[in-house]
């Protein structure tokens, strides 16, 4: 019986080879700053659902127009109660501020962007060409009452820092008597 591998299965096989035998693949081919735990979830989903032929991630990929995964930059959120400020940092290596958009809609802050990196160089007599293309989006709920003009953002050395005020304590729910 011959086996046909999809592109995702080939990628999964390469990642598993690297994890079990680091010399099987160079780190330059494996390292991806946007690699996340969702990739490991996909690996396990594909491994355990291969017999059924119906991977959850294959269903998601079909819904996303065939994209097997999206870029998902890391995000940290820190609340400073003394200064009454919330700071969110996003890791966006290699991106410029022109590549990133920040939107506020329905009390949600969305950081989105697109990376188009194409690098060519010569190394030890070989032509090396690396490319990375993709879109990303991260959404963060905002506290009630935050105005868009109160949100500040800055991008430095691949780290996007977004700060906004944390509003006062929310009012306790009010009980309504039924007549």
Short mmCIF file of N, CA and C in Angstrom, two decimals, residues 31-127:
data_model
loop_
_atom_site.label_atom_id
_atom_site.label_comp_id
_atom_site.label_asym_id
_atom_site.label_seq_id
_atom_site.Cartn_x
_atom_site.Cartn_y
_atom_site.Cartn_z
N UNK A 31 13.89 26.82 12.79
CA UNK A 31 13.54 27.97 13.64
C UNK A 31 12.50 28.86 12.98
N UNK A 32 11.47 29.16 13.72
CA UNK A 32 10.42 30.07 13.25
C UNK A 32 9.94 30.84 14.47
N UNK A 33 10.17 32.17 14.51
CA UNK A 33 9.78 32.92 15.71
C UNK A 33 8.28 32.91 15.97
N UNK A 34 7.48 32.56 14.96
CA UNK A 34 6.03 32.52 15.14
C UNK A 34 5.54 31.10 15.42
N UNK A 35 6.48 30.13 15.58
CA UNK A 35 6.11 28.75 15.87
C UNK A 35 5.46 28.72 17.24
N UNK A 36 4.31 28.09 17.38
CA UNK A 36 3.60 28.13 18.66
C UNK A 36 3.11 26.75 19.05
N UNK A 37 2.49 26.69 20.20
CA UNK A 37 1.96 25.41 20.68
C UNK A 37 0.87 24.88 19.77
N UNK A 38 0.22 25.75 19.02
CA UNK A 38 -0.82 25.26 18.10
C UNK A 38 -0.20 24.34 17.05
N UNK A 39 1.09 24.56 16.72
CA UNK A 39 1.76 23.67 15.78
C UNK A 39 1.91 22.28 16.37
N UNK A 40 2.24 22.21 17.66
CA UNK A 40 2.35 20.90 18.31
C UNK A 40 0.98 20.24 18.41
N UNK A 41 -0.06 21.02 18.68
CA UNK A 41 -1.42 20.47 18.68
C UNK A 41 -1.74 19.87 17.32
N UNK A 42 -1.37 20.60 16.28
CA UNK A 42 -1.63 20.11 14.92
C UNK A 42 -0.87 18.80 14.68
N UNK A 43 0.39 18.72 15.15
CA UNK A 43 1.17 17.50 14.98
C UNK A 43 0.47 16.30 15.62
N UNK A 44 0.00 16.48 16.85
CA UNK A 44 -0.67 15.39 17.54
C UNK A 44 -2.02 15.07 16.91
N UNK A 45 -2.76 16.09 16.50
CA UNK A 45 -4.04 15.85 15.83
C UNK A 45 -3.84 15.01 14.57
N UNK A 46 -2.82 15.37 13.79
CA UNK A 46 -2.58 14.64 12.55
C UNK A 46 -2.11 13.22 12.83
N UNK A 47 -1.27 13.06 13.85
CA UNK A 47 -0.75 11.73 14.16
C UNK A 47 -1.84 10.79 14.63
N UNK A 48 -2.75 11.29 15.48
CA UNK A 48 -3.76 10.42 16.06
C UNK A 48 -5.03 10.33 15.23
N UNK A 49 -5.21 11.23 14.30
CA UNK A 49 -6.43 11.15 13.49
C UNK A 49 -6.14 10.71 12.06
N UNK A 50 -4.91 10.29 11.80
CA UNK A 50 -4.55 9.89 10.44
C UNK A 50 -5.37 8.69 9.98
N UNK A 51 -5.66 7.77 10.89
CA UNK A 51 -6.45 6.59 10.51
C UNK A 51 -7.87 6.97 10.17
N UNK A 52 -8.40 7.95 10.90
CA UNK A 52 -9.77 8.39 10.62
C UNK A 52 -9.83 9.23 9.36
N UNK A 53 -8.70 9.84 8.99
CA UNK A 53 -8.66 10.65 7.78
C UNK A 53 -9.41 11.96 7.90
N UNK A 54 -9.67 12.40 9.14
CA UNK A 54 -10.44 13.63 9.32
C UNK A 54 -9.84 14.43 10.46
N UNK A 55 -8.80 15.17 10.17
CA UNK A 55 -8.14 15.97 11.19
C UNK A 55 -8.90 17.25 11.47
N UNK A 56 -8.95 17.63 12.73
CA UNK A 56 -9.58 18.90 13.11
C UNK A 56 -8.88 20.05 12.40
N UNK A 57 -7.55 19.99 12.33
CA UNK A 57 -6.81 21.06 11.69
C UNK A 57 -7.04 21.10 10.18
N UNK A 58 -7.32 19.94 9.57
CA UNK A 58 -7.64 19.95 8.15
C UNK A 58 -8.96 20.67 7.94
N UNK A 59 -9.91 20.49 8.86
CA UNK A 59 -11.18 21.19 8.75
C UNK A 59 -10.97 22.69 8.91
N UNK A 60 -10.14 23.09 9.87
CA UNK A 60 -9.85 24.51 10.08
C UNK A 60 -9.13 25.07 8.86
N UNK A 61 -8.19 24.32 8.31
CA UNK A 61 -7.46 24.79 7.13
C UNK A 61 -8.41 25.02 5.97
N UNK A 62 -9.40 24.13 5.81
CA UNK A 62 -10.37 24.32 4.73
C UNK A 62 -11.17 25.60 4.96
N UNK A 63 -11.51 25.88 6.21
CA UNK A 63 -12.27 27.09 6.52
C UNK A 63 -11.43 28.34 6.31
N UNK A 64 -10.12 28.24 6.50
CA UNK A 64 -9.24 29.39 6.35
C UNK A 64 -8.73 29.54 4.92
N UNK A 65 -9.37 28.91 3.97
CA UNK A 65 -8.94 29.04 2.59
C UNK A 65 -7.70 28.24 2.29
N UNK A 66 -7.45 27.18 3.04
CA UNK A 66 -6.33 26.30 2.78
C UNK A 66 -5.07 26.64 3.57
N UNK A 67 -5.05 27.72 4.30
CA UNK A 67 -3.87 28.06 5.08
C UNK A 67 -3.76 27.08 6.24
N UNK A 68 -2.61 26.42 6.35
CA UNK A 68 -2.46 25.41 7.39
C UNK A 68 -2.29 26.02 8.77
N UNK A 69 -1.73 27.20 8.85
CA UNK A 69 -1.61 27.89 10.12
C UNK A 69 -1.36 29.35 9.84
N UNK A 70 -1.65 30.18 10.81
CA UNK A 70 -1.40 31.60 10.63
C UNK A 70 -0.28 32.02 11.57
N UNK A 71 0.30 33.15 11.27
CA UNK A 71 1.32 33.68 12.16
C UNK A 71 0.62 34.15 13.43
N UNK A 72 1.20 33.87 14.55
CA UNK A 72 0.60 34.26 15.82
C UNK A 72 1.70 34.78 16.73
N UNK A 73 1.96 36.09 16.67
CA UNK A 73 3.03 36.64 17.50
C UNK A 73 2.72 36.50 18.99
N UNK A 74 3.75 36.33 19.77
CA UNK A 74 3.58 36.20 21.22
C UNK A 74 3.15 37.53 21.81
N UNK A 75 2.32 37.44 22.85
CA UNK A 75 1.79 38.63 23.49
C UNK A 75 1.88 38.45 25.00
N UNK A 76 2.31 39.50 25.69
CA UNK A 76 2.32 39.54 27.15
C UNK A 76 1.49 40.73 27.58
N UNK A 77 0.68 40.54 28.63
CA UNK A 77 -0.13 41.63 29.17
C UNK A 77 0.23 41.80 30.63
N UNK A 78 0.53 43.04 31.02
CA UNK A 78 0.91 43.34 32.40
C UNK A 78 0.05 44.49 32.92
N UNK A 79 -0.47 44.32 34.12
CA UNK A 79 -1.29 45.35 34.74
C UNK A 79 -0.52 45.96 35.89
N UNK A 80 -0.39 47.29 35.89
CA UNK A 80 0.25 48.02 36.98
C UNK A 80 -0.85 48.72 37.77
N UNK A 81 -1.22 48.14 38.90
CA UNK A 81 -2.33 48.66 39.70
C UNK A 81 -2.00 50.03 40.30
N UNK A 82 -0.73 50.27 40.62
CA UNK A 82 -0.35 51.56 41.21
C UNK A 82 -0.49 52.70 40.20
N UNK A 83 -0.09 52.46 38.96
CA UNK A 83 -0.17 53.49 37.92
C UNK A 83 -1.50 53.46 37.18
N UNK A 84 -2.32 52.44 37.47
CA UNK A 84 -3.62 52.27 36.81
C UNK A 84 -3.46 52.17 35.29
N UNK A 85 -2.46 51.36 34.86
CA UNK A 85 -2.14 51.21 33.44
C UNK A 85 -2.00 49.74 33.09
N UNK A 86 -2.43 49.38 31.89
CA UNK A 86 -2.23 48.04 31.35
C UNK A 86 -1.26 48.16 30.18
N UNK A 87 -0.26 47.29 30.14
CA UNK A 87 0.73 47.29 29.06
C UNK A 87 0.69 45.94 28.37
N UNK A 88 0.51 45.96 27.06
CA UNK A 88 0.54 44.74 26.25
C UNK A 88 1.75 44.83 25.33
N UNK A 89 2.58 43.78 25.31
CA UNK A 89 3.73 43.75 24.41
C UNK A 89 3.56 42.60 23.43
N UNK A 90 3.93 42.86 22.19
CA UNK A 90 3.81 41.88 21.12
C UNK A 90 5.18 41.70 20.48
N UNK A 91 5.60 40.45 20.27
CA UNK A 91 6.86 40.17 19.60
C UNK A 91 6.62 40.15 18.10
N UNK A 92 7.23 41.10 17.40
CA UNK A 92 7.07 41.22 15.95
C UNK A 92 8.45 41.34 15.30
N UNK A 93 9.26 40.28 15.34
CA UNK A 93 10.63 40.38 14.83
C UNK A 93 10.67 40.69 13.34
N UNK A 94 11.50 41.66 12.99
CA UNK A 94 11.71 41.99 11.59
C UNK A 94 10.64 42.87 10.97
N UNK A 95 9.62 43.25 11.73
CA UNK A 95 8.56 44.08 11.15
C UNK A 95 8.81 45.55 11.44
N UNK A 96 8.34 46.39 10.51
CA UNK A 96 8.41 47.84 10.67
C UNK A 96 7.03 48.33 11.04
N UNK A 97 6.95 49.58 11.51
CA UNK A 97 5.65 50.10 11.92
C UNK A 97 4.69 50.20 10.74
N UNK A 98 5.21 50.32 9.52
CA UNK A 98 4.36 50.36 8.33
C UNK A 98 3.66 49.02 8.08
N UNK A 99 4.21 47.93 8.65
CA UNK A 99 3.65 46.59 8.45
C UNK A 99 2.57 46.25 9.47
N UNK A 100 2.37 47.11 10.47
CA UNK A 100 1.48 46.80 11.59
C UNK A 100 0.35 47.81 11.67
N UNK A 101 -0.86 47.33 11.98
CA UNK A 101 -2.02 48.20 12.18
C UNK A 101 -2.63 47.89 13.54
N UNK A 102 -3.09 48.94 14.23
CA UNK A 102 -3.76 48.78 15.52
C UNK A 102 -5.13 49.42 15.39
N UNK A 103 -6.18 48.64 15.65
CA UNK A 103 -7.55 49.12 15.53
C UNK A 103 -8.29 48.88 16.84
N UNK A 104 -9.24 49.76 17.14
CA UNK A 104 -10.13 49.59 18.29
C UNK A 104 -11.55 49.57 17.76
N UNK A 105 -12.26 48.49 18.08
CA UNK A 105 -13.65 48.35 17.65
C UNK A 105 -14.40 47.49 18.66
N UNK A 106 -15.57 47.95 19.08
CA UNK A 106 -16.40 47.21 20.04
C UNK A 106 -15.63 46.82 21.29
N UNK A 107 -14.88 47.77 21.83
CA UNK A 107 -14.13 47.55 23.07
C UNK A 107 -13.07 46.45 22.95
N UNK A 108 -12.53 46.27 21.74
CA UNK A 108 -11.47 45.30 21.53
C UNK A 108 -10.34 45.95 20.75
N UNK A 109 -9.12 45.70 21.19
CA UNK A 109 -7.93 46.20 20.52
C UNK A 109 -7.40 45.08 19.64
N UNK A 110 -7.24 45.36 18.36
CA UNK A 110 -6.74 44.36 17.42
C UNK A 110 -5.43 44.84 16.82
N UNK A 111 -4.40 44.03 16.97
CA UNK A 111 -3.10 44.29 16.35
C UNK A 111 -2.99 43.31 15.19
N UNK A 112 -2.84 43.85 13.99
CA UNK A 112 -2.74 43.00 12.81
C UNK A 112 -1.63 43.50 11.91
N UNK A 113 -1.24 42.67 10.99
CA UNK A 113 -0.19 43.08 10.07
C UNK A 113 0.15 42.00 9.09
N UNK A 114 1.15 42.32 8.30
CA UNK A 114 1.57 41.40 7.26
C UNK A 114 3.09 41.44 7.17
N UNK A 115 3.69 40.27 7.06
CA UNK A 115 5.14 40.20 6.91
C UNK A 115 5.46 39.71 5.50
N UNK A 116 6.39 40.41 4.88
CA UNK A 116 6.87 40.04 3.55
C UNK A 116 8.38 40.17 3.59
N UNK A 117 9.05 39.10 3.94
CA UNK A 117 10.50 39.13 4.05
C UNK A 117 11.10 38.23 2.99
N UNK A 118 12.03 38.78 2.25
CA UNK A 118 12.72 38.04 1.20
C UNK A 118 14.19 38.41 1.28
N UNK A 119 15.01 37.48 1.69
CA UNK A 119 16.43 37.75 1.91
C UNK A 119 17.26 36.82 1.04
N UNK A 120 18.22 37.39 0.34
CA UNK A 120 19.15 36.61 -0.48
C UNK A 120 20.57 36.95 -0.06
N UNK A 121 21.40 35.92 0.03
CA UNK A 121 22.80 36.13 0.36
C UNK A 121 23.60 34.93 -0.15
N UNK A 122 24.92 35.10 -0.18
CA UNK A 122 25.78 34.00 -0.58
C UNK A 122 26.55 33.55 0.65
N UNK A 123 26.54 32.23 0.87
CA UNK A 123 27.17 31.67 2.06
C UNK A 123 27.97 30.44 1.65
N UNK A 124 29.27 30.46 1.85
CA UNK A 124 30.15 29.34 1.51
C UNK A 124 29.99 28.90 0.06
N UNK A 125 29.85 29.86 -0.83
CA UNK A 125 29.73 29.55 -2.25
C UNK A 125 28.33 29.13 -2.69
N UNK A 126 27.37 29.14 -1.79
CA UNK A 126 25.99 28.77 -2.12
C UNK A 126 25.09 30.00 -2.03
N UNK A 127 24.13 30.05 -2.92
CA UNK A 127 23.14 31.12 -2.85
C UNK A 127 22.07 30.69 -1.84
#
